[in-house]
Tab-separated table of C-alpha atoms in Angstrom:
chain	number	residue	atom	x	y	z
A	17	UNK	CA	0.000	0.000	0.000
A	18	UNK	CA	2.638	2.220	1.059
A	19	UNK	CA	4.414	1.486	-2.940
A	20	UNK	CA	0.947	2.570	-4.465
A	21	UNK	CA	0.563	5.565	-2.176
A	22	UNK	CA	4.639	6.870	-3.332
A	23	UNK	CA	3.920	5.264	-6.979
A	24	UNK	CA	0.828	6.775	-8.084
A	25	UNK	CA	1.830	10.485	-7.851
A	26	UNK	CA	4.973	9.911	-10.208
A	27	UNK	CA	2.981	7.954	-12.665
A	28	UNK	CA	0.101	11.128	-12.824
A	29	UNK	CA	2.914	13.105	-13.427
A	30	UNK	CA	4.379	10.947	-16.341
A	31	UNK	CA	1.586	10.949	-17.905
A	32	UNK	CA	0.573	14.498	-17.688
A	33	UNK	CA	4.381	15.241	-19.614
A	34	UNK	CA	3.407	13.475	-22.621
A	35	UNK	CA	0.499	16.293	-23.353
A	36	UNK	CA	0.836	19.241	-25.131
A	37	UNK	CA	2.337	21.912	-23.619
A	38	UNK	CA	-0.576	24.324	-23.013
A	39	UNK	CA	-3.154	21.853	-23.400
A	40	UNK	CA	-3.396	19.929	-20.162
A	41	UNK	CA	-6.234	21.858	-19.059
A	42	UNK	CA	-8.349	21.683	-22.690
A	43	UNK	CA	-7.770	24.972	-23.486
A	44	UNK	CA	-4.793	26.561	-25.438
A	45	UNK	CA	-2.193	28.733	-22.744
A	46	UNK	CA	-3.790	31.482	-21.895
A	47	UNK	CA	-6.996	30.150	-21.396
A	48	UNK	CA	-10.486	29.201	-23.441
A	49	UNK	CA	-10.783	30.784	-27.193
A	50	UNK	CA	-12.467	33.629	-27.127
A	51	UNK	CA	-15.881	34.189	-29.008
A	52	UNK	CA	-15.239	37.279	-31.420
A	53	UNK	CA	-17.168	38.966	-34.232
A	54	UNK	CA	-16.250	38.242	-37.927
A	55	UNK	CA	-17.703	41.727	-39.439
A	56	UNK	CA	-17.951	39.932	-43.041
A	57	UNK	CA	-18.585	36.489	-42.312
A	58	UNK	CA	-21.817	36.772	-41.418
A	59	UNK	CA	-21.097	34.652	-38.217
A	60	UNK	CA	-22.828	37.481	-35.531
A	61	UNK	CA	-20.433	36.835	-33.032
A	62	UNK	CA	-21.059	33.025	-32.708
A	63	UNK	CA	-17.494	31.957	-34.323
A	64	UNK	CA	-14.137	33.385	-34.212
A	65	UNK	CA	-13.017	35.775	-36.847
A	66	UNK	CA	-10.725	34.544	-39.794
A	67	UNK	CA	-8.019	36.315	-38.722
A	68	UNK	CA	-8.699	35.687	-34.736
A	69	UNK	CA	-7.051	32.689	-34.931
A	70	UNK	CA	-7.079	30.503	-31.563
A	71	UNK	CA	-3.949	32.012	-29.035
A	72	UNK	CA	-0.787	29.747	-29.922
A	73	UNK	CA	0.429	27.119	-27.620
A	74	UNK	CA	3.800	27.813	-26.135
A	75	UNK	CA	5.688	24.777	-28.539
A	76	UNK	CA	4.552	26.607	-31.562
A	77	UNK	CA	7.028	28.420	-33.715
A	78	UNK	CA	6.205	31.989	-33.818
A	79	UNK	CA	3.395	31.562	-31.506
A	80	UNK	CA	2.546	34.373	-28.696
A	81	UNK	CA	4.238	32.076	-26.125
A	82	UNK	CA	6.914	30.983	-27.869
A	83	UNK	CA	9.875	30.340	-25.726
A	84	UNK	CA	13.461	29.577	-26.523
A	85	UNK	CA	15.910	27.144	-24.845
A	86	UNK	CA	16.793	29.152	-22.164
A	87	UNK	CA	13.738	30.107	-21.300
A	88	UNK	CA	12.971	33.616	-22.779
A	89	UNK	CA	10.721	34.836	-25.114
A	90	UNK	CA	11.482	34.343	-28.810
A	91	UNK	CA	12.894	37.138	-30.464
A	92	UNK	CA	11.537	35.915	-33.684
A	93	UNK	CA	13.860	33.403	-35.155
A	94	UNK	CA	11.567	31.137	-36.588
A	95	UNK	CA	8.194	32.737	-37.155
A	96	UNK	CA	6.370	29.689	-38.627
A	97	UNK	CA	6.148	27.977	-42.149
A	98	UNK	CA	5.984	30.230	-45.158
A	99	UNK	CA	2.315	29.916	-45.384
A	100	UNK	CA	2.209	31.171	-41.980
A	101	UNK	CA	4.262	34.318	-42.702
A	102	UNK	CA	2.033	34.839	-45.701
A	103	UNK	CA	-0.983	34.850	-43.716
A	104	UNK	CA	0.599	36.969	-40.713
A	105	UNK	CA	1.117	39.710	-43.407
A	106	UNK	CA	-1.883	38.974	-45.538
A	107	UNK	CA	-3.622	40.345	-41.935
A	108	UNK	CA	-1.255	42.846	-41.175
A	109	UNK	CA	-1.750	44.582	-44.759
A	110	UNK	CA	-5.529	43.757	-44.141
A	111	UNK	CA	-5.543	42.723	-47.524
A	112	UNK	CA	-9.441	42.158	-47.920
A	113	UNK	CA	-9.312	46.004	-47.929
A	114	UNK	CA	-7.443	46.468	-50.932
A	115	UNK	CA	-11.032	46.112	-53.165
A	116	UNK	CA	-11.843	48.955	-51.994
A	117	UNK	CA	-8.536	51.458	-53.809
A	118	UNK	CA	-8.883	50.825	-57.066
A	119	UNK	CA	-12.388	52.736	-57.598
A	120	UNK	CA	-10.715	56.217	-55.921
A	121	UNK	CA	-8.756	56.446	-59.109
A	122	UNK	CA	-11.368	54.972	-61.717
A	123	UNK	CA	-13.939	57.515	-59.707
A	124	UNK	CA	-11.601	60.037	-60.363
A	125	UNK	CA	-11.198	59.450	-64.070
A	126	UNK	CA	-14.758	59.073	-64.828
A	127	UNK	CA	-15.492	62.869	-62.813
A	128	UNK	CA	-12.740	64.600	-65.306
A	129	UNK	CA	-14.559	63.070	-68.060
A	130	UNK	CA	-11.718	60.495	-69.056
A	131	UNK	CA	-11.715	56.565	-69.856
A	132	UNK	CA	-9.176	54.643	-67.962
A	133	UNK	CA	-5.460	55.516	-69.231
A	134	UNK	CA	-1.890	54.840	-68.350
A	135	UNK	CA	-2.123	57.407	-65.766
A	136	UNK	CA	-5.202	55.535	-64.189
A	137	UNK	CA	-2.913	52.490	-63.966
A	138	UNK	CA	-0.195	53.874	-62.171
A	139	UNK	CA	-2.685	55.990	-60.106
A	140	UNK	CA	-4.050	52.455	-59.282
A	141	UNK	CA	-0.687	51.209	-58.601
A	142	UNK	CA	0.180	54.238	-56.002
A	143	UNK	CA	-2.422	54.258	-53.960
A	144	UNK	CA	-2.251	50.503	-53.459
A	145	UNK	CA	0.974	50.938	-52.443
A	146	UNK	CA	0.505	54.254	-49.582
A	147	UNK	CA	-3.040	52.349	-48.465
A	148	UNK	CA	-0.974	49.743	-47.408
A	149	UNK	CA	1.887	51.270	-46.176
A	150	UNK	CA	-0.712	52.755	-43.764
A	151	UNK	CA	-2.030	49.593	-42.637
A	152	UNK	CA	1.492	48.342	-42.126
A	153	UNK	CA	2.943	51.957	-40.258
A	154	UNK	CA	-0.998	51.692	-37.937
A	155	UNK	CA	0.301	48.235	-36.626
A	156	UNK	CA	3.431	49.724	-35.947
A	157	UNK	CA	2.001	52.767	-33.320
A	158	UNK	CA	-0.316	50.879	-32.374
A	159	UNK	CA	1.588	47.645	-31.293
A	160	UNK	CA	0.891	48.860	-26.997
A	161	UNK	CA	-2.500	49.375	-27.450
A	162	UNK	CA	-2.961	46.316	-29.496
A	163	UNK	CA	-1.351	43.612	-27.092
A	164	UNK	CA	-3.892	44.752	-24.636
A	165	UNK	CA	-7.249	44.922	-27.282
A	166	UNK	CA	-5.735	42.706	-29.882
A	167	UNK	CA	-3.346	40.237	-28.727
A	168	UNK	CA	-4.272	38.281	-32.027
A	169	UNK	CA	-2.978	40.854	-34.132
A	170	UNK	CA	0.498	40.084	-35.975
A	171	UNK	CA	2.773	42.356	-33.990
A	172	UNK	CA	1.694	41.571	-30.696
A	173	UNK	CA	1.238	37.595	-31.161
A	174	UNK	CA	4.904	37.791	-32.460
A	175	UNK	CA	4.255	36.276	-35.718
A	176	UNK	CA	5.758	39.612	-37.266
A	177	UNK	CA	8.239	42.049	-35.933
A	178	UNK	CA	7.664	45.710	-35.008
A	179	UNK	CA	10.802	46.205	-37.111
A	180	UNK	CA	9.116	44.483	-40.339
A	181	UNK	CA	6.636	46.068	-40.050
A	182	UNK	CA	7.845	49.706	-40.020
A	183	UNK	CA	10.285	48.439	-42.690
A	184	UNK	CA	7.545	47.678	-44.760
A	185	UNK	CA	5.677	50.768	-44.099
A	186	UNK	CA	9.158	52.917	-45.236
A	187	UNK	CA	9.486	50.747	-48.206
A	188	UNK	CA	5.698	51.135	-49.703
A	189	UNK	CA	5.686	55.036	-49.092
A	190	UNK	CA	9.113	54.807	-51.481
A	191	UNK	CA	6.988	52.563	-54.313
A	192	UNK	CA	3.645	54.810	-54.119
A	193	UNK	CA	5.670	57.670	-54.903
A	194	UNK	CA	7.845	56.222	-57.562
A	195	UNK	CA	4.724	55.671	-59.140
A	196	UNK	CA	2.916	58.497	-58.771
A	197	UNK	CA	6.587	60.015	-60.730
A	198	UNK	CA	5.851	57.792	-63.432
A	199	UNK	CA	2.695	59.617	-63.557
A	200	UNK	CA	3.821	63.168	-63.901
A	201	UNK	CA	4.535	65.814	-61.513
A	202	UNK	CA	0.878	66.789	-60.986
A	203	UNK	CA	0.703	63.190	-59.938
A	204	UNK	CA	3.427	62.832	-57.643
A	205	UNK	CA	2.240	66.706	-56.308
A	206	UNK	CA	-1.378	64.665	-55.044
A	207	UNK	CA	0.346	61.886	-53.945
A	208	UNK	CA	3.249	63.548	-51.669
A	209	UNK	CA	0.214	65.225	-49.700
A	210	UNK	CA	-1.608	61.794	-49.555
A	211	UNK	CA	1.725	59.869	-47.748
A	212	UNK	CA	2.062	62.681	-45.661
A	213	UNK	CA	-1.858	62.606	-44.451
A	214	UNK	CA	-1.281	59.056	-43.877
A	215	UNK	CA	1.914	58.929	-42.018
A	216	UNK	CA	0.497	62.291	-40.215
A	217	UNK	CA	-2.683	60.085	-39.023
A	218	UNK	CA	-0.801	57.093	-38.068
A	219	UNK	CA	2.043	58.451	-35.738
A	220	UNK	CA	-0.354	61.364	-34.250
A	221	UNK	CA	-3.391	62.686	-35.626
A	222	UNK	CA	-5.250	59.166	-35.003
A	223	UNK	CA	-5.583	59.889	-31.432
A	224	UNK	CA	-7.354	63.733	-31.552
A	225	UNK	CA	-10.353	64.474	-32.402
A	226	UNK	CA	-8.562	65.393	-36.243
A	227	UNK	CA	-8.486	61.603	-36.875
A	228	UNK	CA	-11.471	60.800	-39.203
A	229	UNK	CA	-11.186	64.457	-40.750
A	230	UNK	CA	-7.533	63.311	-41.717
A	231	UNK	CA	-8.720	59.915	-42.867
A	232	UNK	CA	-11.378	61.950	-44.815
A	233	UNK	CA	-8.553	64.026	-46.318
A	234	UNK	CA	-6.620	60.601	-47.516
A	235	UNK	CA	-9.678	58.817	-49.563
A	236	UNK	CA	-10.246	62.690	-50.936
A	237	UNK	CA	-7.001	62.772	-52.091
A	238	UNK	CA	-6.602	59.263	-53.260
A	239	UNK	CA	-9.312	60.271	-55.523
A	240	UNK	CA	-8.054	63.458	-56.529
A	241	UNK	CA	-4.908	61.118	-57.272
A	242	UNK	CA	-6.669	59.455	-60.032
A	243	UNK	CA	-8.042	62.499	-61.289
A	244	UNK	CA	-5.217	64.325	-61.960
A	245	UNK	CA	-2.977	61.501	-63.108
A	246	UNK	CA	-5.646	60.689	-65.971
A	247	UNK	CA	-5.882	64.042	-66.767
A	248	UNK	CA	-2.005	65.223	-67.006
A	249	UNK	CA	-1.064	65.282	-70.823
A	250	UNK	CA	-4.159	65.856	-72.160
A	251	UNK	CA	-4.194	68.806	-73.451
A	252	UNK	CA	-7.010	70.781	-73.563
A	253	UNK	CA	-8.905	72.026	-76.975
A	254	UNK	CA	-6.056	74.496	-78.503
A	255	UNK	CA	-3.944	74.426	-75.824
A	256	UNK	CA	-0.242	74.269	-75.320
A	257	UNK	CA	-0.016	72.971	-71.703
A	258	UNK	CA	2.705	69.919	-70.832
A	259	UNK	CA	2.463	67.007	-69.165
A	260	UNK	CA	4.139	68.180	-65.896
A	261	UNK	CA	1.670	71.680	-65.505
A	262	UNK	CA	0.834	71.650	-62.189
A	263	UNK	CA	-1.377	74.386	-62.805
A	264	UNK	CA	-3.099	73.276	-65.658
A	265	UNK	CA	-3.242	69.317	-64.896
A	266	UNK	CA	-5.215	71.118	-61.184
A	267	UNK	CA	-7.348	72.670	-63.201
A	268	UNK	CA	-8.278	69.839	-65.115
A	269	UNK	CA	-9.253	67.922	-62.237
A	270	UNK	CA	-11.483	70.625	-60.316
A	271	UNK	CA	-14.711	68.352	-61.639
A	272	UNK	CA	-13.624	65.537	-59.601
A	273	UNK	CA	-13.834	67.692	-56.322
A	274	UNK	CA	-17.327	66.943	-55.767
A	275	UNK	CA	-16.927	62.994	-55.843
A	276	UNK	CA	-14.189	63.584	-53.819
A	277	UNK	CA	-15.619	65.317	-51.200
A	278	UNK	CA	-18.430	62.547	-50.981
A	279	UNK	CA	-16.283	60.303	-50.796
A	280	UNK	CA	-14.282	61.847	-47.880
A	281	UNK	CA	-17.621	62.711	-46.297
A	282	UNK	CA	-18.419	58.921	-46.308
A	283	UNK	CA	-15.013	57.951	-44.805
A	284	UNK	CA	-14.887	60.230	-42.007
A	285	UNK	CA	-18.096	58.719	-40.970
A	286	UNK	CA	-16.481	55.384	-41.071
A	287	UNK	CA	-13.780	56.521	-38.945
A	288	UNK	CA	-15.584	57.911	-36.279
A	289	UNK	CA	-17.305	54.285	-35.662
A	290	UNK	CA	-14.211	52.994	-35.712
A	291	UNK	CA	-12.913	54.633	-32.851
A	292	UNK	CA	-15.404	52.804	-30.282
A	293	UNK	CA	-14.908	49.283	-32.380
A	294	UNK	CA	-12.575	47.779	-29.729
A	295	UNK	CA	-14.515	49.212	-26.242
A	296	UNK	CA	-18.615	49.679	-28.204
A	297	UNK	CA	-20.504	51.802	-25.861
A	298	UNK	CA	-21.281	54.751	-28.525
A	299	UNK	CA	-25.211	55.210	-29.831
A	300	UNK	CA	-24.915	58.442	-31.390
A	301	UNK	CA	-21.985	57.973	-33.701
A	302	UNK	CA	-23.452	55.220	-35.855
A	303	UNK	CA	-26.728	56.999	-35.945
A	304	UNK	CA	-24.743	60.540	-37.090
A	305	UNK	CA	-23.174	58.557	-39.377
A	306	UNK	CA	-26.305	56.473	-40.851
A	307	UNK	CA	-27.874	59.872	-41.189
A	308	UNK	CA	-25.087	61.139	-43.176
A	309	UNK	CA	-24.816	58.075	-45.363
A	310	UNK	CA	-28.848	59.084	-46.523
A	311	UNK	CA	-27.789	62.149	-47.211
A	312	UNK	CA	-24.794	61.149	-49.143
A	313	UNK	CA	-26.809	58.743	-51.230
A	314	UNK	CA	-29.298	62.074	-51.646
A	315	UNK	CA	-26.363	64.009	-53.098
A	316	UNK	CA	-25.242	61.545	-55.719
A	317	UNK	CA	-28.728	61.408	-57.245
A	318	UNK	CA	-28.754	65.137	-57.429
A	319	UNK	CA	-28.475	66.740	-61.054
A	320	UNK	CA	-26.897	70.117	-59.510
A	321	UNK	CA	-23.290	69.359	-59.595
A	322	UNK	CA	-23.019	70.310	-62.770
A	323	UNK	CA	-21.490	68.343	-65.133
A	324	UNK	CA	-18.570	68.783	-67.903
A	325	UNK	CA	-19.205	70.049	-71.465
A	326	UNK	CA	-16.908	67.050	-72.525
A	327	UNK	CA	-18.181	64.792	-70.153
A	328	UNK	CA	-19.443	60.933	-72.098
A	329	UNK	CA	-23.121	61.112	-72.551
A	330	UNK	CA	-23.767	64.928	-72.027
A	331	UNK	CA	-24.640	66.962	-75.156
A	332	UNK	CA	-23.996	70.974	-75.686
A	333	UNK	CA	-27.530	71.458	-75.681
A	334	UNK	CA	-27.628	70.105	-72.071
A	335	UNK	CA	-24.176	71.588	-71.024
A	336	UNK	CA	-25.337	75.262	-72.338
A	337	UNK	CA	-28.933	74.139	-70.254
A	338	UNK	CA	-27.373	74.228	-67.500
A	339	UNK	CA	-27.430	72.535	-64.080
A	340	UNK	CA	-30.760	73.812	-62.729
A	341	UNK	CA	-32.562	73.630	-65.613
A	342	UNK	CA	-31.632	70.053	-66.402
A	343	UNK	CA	-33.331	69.158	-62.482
A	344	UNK	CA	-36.570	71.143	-63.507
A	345	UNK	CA	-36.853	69.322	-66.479
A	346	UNK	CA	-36.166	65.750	-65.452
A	347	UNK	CA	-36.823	65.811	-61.337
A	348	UNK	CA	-35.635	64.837	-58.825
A	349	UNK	CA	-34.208	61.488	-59.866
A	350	UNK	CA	-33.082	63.197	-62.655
A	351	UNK	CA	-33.856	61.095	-66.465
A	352	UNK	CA	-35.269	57.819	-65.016
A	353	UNK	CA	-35.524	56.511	-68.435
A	354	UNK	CA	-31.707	56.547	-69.059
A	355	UNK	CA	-29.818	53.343	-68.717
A	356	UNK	CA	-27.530	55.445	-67.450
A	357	UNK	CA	-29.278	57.019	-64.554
A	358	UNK	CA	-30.958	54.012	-63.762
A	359	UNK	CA	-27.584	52.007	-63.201
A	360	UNK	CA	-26.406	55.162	-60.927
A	361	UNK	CA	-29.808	54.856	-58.378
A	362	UNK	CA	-29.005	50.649	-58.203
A	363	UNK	CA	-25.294	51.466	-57.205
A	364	UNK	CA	-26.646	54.493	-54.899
A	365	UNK	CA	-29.700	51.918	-53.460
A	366	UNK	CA	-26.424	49.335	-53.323
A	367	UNK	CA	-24.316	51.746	-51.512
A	368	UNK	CA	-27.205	52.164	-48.820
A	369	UNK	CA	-27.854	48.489	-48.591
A	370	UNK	CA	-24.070	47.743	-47.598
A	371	UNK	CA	-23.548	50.381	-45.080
A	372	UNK	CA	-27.129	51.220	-43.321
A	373	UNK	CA	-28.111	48.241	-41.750
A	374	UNK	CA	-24.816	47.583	-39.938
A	375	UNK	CA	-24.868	51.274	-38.870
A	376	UNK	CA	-28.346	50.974	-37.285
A	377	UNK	CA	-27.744	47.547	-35.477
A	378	UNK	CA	-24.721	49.211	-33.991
A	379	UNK	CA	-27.012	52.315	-32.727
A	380	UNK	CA	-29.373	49.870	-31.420
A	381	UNK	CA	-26.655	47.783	-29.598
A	382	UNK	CA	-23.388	48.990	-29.376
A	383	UNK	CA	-21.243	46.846	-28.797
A	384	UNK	CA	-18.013	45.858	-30.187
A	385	UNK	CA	-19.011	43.190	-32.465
A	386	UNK	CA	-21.841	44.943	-33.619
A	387	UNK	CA	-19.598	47.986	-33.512
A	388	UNK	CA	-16.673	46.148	-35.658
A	389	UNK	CA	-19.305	45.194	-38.435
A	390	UNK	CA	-20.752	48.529	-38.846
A	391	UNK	CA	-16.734	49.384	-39.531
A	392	UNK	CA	-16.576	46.603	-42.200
A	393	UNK	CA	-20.027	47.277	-43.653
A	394	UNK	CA	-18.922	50.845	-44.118
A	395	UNK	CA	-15.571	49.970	-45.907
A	396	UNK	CA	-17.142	47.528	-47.786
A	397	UNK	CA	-19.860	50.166	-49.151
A	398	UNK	CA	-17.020	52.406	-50.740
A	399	UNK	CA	-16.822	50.338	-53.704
A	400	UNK	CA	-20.811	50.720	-54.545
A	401	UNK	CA	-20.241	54.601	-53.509
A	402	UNK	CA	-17.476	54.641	-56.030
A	403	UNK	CA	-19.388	52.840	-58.690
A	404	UNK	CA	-22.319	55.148	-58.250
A	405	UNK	CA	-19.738	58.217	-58.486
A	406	UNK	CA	-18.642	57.049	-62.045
A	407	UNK	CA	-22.041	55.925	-63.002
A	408	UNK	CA	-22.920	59.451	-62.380
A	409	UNK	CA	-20.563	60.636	-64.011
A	410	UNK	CA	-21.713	59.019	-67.490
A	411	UNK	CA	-19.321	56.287	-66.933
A	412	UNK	CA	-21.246	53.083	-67.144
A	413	UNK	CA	-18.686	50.605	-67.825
A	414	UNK	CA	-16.228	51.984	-65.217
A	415	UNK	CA	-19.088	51.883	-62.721
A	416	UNK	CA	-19.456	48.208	-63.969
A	417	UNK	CA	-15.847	47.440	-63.382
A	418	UNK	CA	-15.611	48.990	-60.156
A	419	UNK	CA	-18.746	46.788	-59.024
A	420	UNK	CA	-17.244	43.688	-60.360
A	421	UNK	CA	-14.635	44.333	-57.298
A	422	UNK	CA	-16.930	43.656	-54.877
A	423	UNK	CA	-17.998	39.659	-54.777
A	424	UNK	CA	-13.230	39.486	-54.694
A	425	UNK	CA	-13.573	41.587	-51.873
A	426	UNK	CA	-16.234	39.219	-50.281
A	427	UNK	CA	-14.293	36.312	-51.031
A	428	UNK	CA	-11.224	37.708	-49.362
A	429	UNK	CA	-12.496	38.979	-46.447
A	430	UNK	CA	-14.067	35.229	-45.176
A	431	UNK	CA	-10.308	34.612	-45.090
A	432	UNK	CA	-9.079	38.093	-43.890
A	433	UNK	CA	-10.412	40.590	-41.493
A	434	UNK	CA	-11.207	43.931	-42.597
A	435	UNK	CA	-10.944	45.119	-39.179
């Protein structure tokens, strides 16, 4: 009796040493998994979120407990398998997002009046390359903050360095702008003040109360970006300007300051949810913000912008018209009849559909889940605001285009977190 008694605690403990590390319990280090929101998935908070992955165990390479031999923490040796790495930055990048660039610069084009160009491309190609250097240089500051809301994130779980990450930042700024050079001067004028707006609101700006207006400022300019890199080198009816007139290239793209300014209107509303989507708690935001998307969707189905003589599908009779006659004559709605105009009140009624619903269930409840999808609900509605912006502008098959972004996105972001 006396062997048993001495016998039976070593063999428990032999046994417990061939588990896992972290998994004697049932539940990876750190405790149970916990339930998150996936603001895309459609799983309302009754799954984890595709980029929430469960905490690592302490024996896993890269993992948020990873320890070395002697005992400290991993500095980041061996961050996983390649596939691993690929996914860490696929979420740092928040590449889901990216469907939701290209349409600044097609937007853009379509306002000035222009089909898609060279200029377009590498407009394209820039502000794919500052969006995600933002993502990137936001993980970066926010790497404190994060290991206390978001311990899942790539930084904090250690699956990617603060280093890397900064490094990556630095190097996309550099690419943007080569591009936007390739573009012309005008170009690379737009797109110096766009990096700096998003560096600005990343290191700073992100935590005052100028945060969403210099969010606002980026999309504004990203679609400014578009316009004026479409537009530099053509030269205007008996003209003499070059490709690298500042002046003239400016003036060029004044029509697309309208779109713009929707567009910036839309994503400073989207910001300001965003700042309560880790701690919820805020009503009045998401109804501000629902209110403002109505009025948004109001503003693109005006006629009183007045469009460009040269604009595709808008005759001199109707340019000399004029912007308030053309309203009297065809309403409110403007020429229901048109192809056209009906395309640009489906995008608009689109635009609403993606962005309203989540705004009121996060007024009704707001919470962070909730909270979180209203964010991706409003990100996911730029591309329908953007295809409605070139629909409106006469631009049917760059509205199309723009639209055909959205079920990539949707794919994506089951695999990747927009938030």
């Amino acid at each position: 009796m006396r062997w048993r008694r001495n016998a039976l605690p070593a063999v428990l403990a032999a046994a417990l040493s061939v588990l896992p590390p972290g998994r004697r319990n049932g539940y990876s280090h750190g405790g149970p998994t916990a339930v998150t929101d996936d603001s895309l998935s459609g799983a309302g908070g009754t799954a984890p979120a595709p980029d929430r992955p469960e905490p690592p165990s302490p024996g896993r390479p890269g993992g948020q407990g990873a320890r070395t031999a002697a005992g400290g923490p991993d500095t980041g040796s061996d961050r996983g398998t390649p596939r691993e790495r690929l996914r860490a930055w696929a979420e740092l990048l928040r590449v889901s997002a990216l469907f939701s660039v290209p349409g600044d610069a097609l937007a853009g084009a379509a306002a000035v009046g222009r089909r898609p160009g060279r200029g377009t491309a590498l407009a394209i190609g820039a502000s794919l390359c500052l969006y995600e250097a933002g993502m990137a240089l936001n993980d970066w500051a926010d790497r404190d903050e994060d290991a206390v809301d978001r311990p899942h994130r790539p930084i904090p779980s250690g699956r990617i360095s603060p280093a890397a990450a900064l490094g990556a930042a630095g190097a996309l700024t550099a690419a943007g702008l080569a591009l936007a050079v390739r573009a012309g001067r005008p170009a690379l004028t737009v797109a110096t003040g766009l990096a700096a707006t998003v560096w600005a609101y990343d290191l700073h700006l992100k935590h005052t109360k100028a945060g969403p207006a210099a969010m606002a400022a980026a999309r504004s300019l990203d679609l400014l970006l578009g316009a004026t890199a479409t537009a530099t080198g053509v030269r205007a009816p008996g003209g003499t300007s070059s490709p690298d007139n500042v002046a003239a290239a400016a003036h060029r793209g004044l029509p697309a300051l309208p779109a713009a300014l929707v567009l910036g209107a839309h994503t400073y509303g989207v910001t300001a949810v965003s700042r309560h989507e880790t701690q919820g708690g805020s009503t009045g935001t998401p109804l501000a913000v629902l209110a403002t998307t109505t009025a948004l969707a109001a503003a693109v189905l005006r006629e009183s912008w007045g469009e460009a003589p040269d604009r595709p599908g808008t005759t001199r009779a109707e340019a000399d018209a004029g912007p308030v006659a053309r309203w009297l004559d065809a309403g409110p709605l403007g020429k229901v009849t048109d192809p056209v105009r009906l395309l640009a009140i489906a995008l608009t009624g689109a635009y609403l559909r993606t962005a309203g619903p989540p705004l009121l269930h996060a007024a009704l409840n707001p919470s962070p889940p909730l909270t979180q999808r209203a964010v991706g609900g409003g990100i996911r509605a730029m591309i329908p605001l953007q295809a409605a912006l070139a629909a409106r502008a006469g631009a049917p098959v760059t509205a199309l285009a723009v639209m055909g972004l959205v079920p990539l996105a949707r794919s994506l972001a089951r695999k990747v977190s927009l938030t």
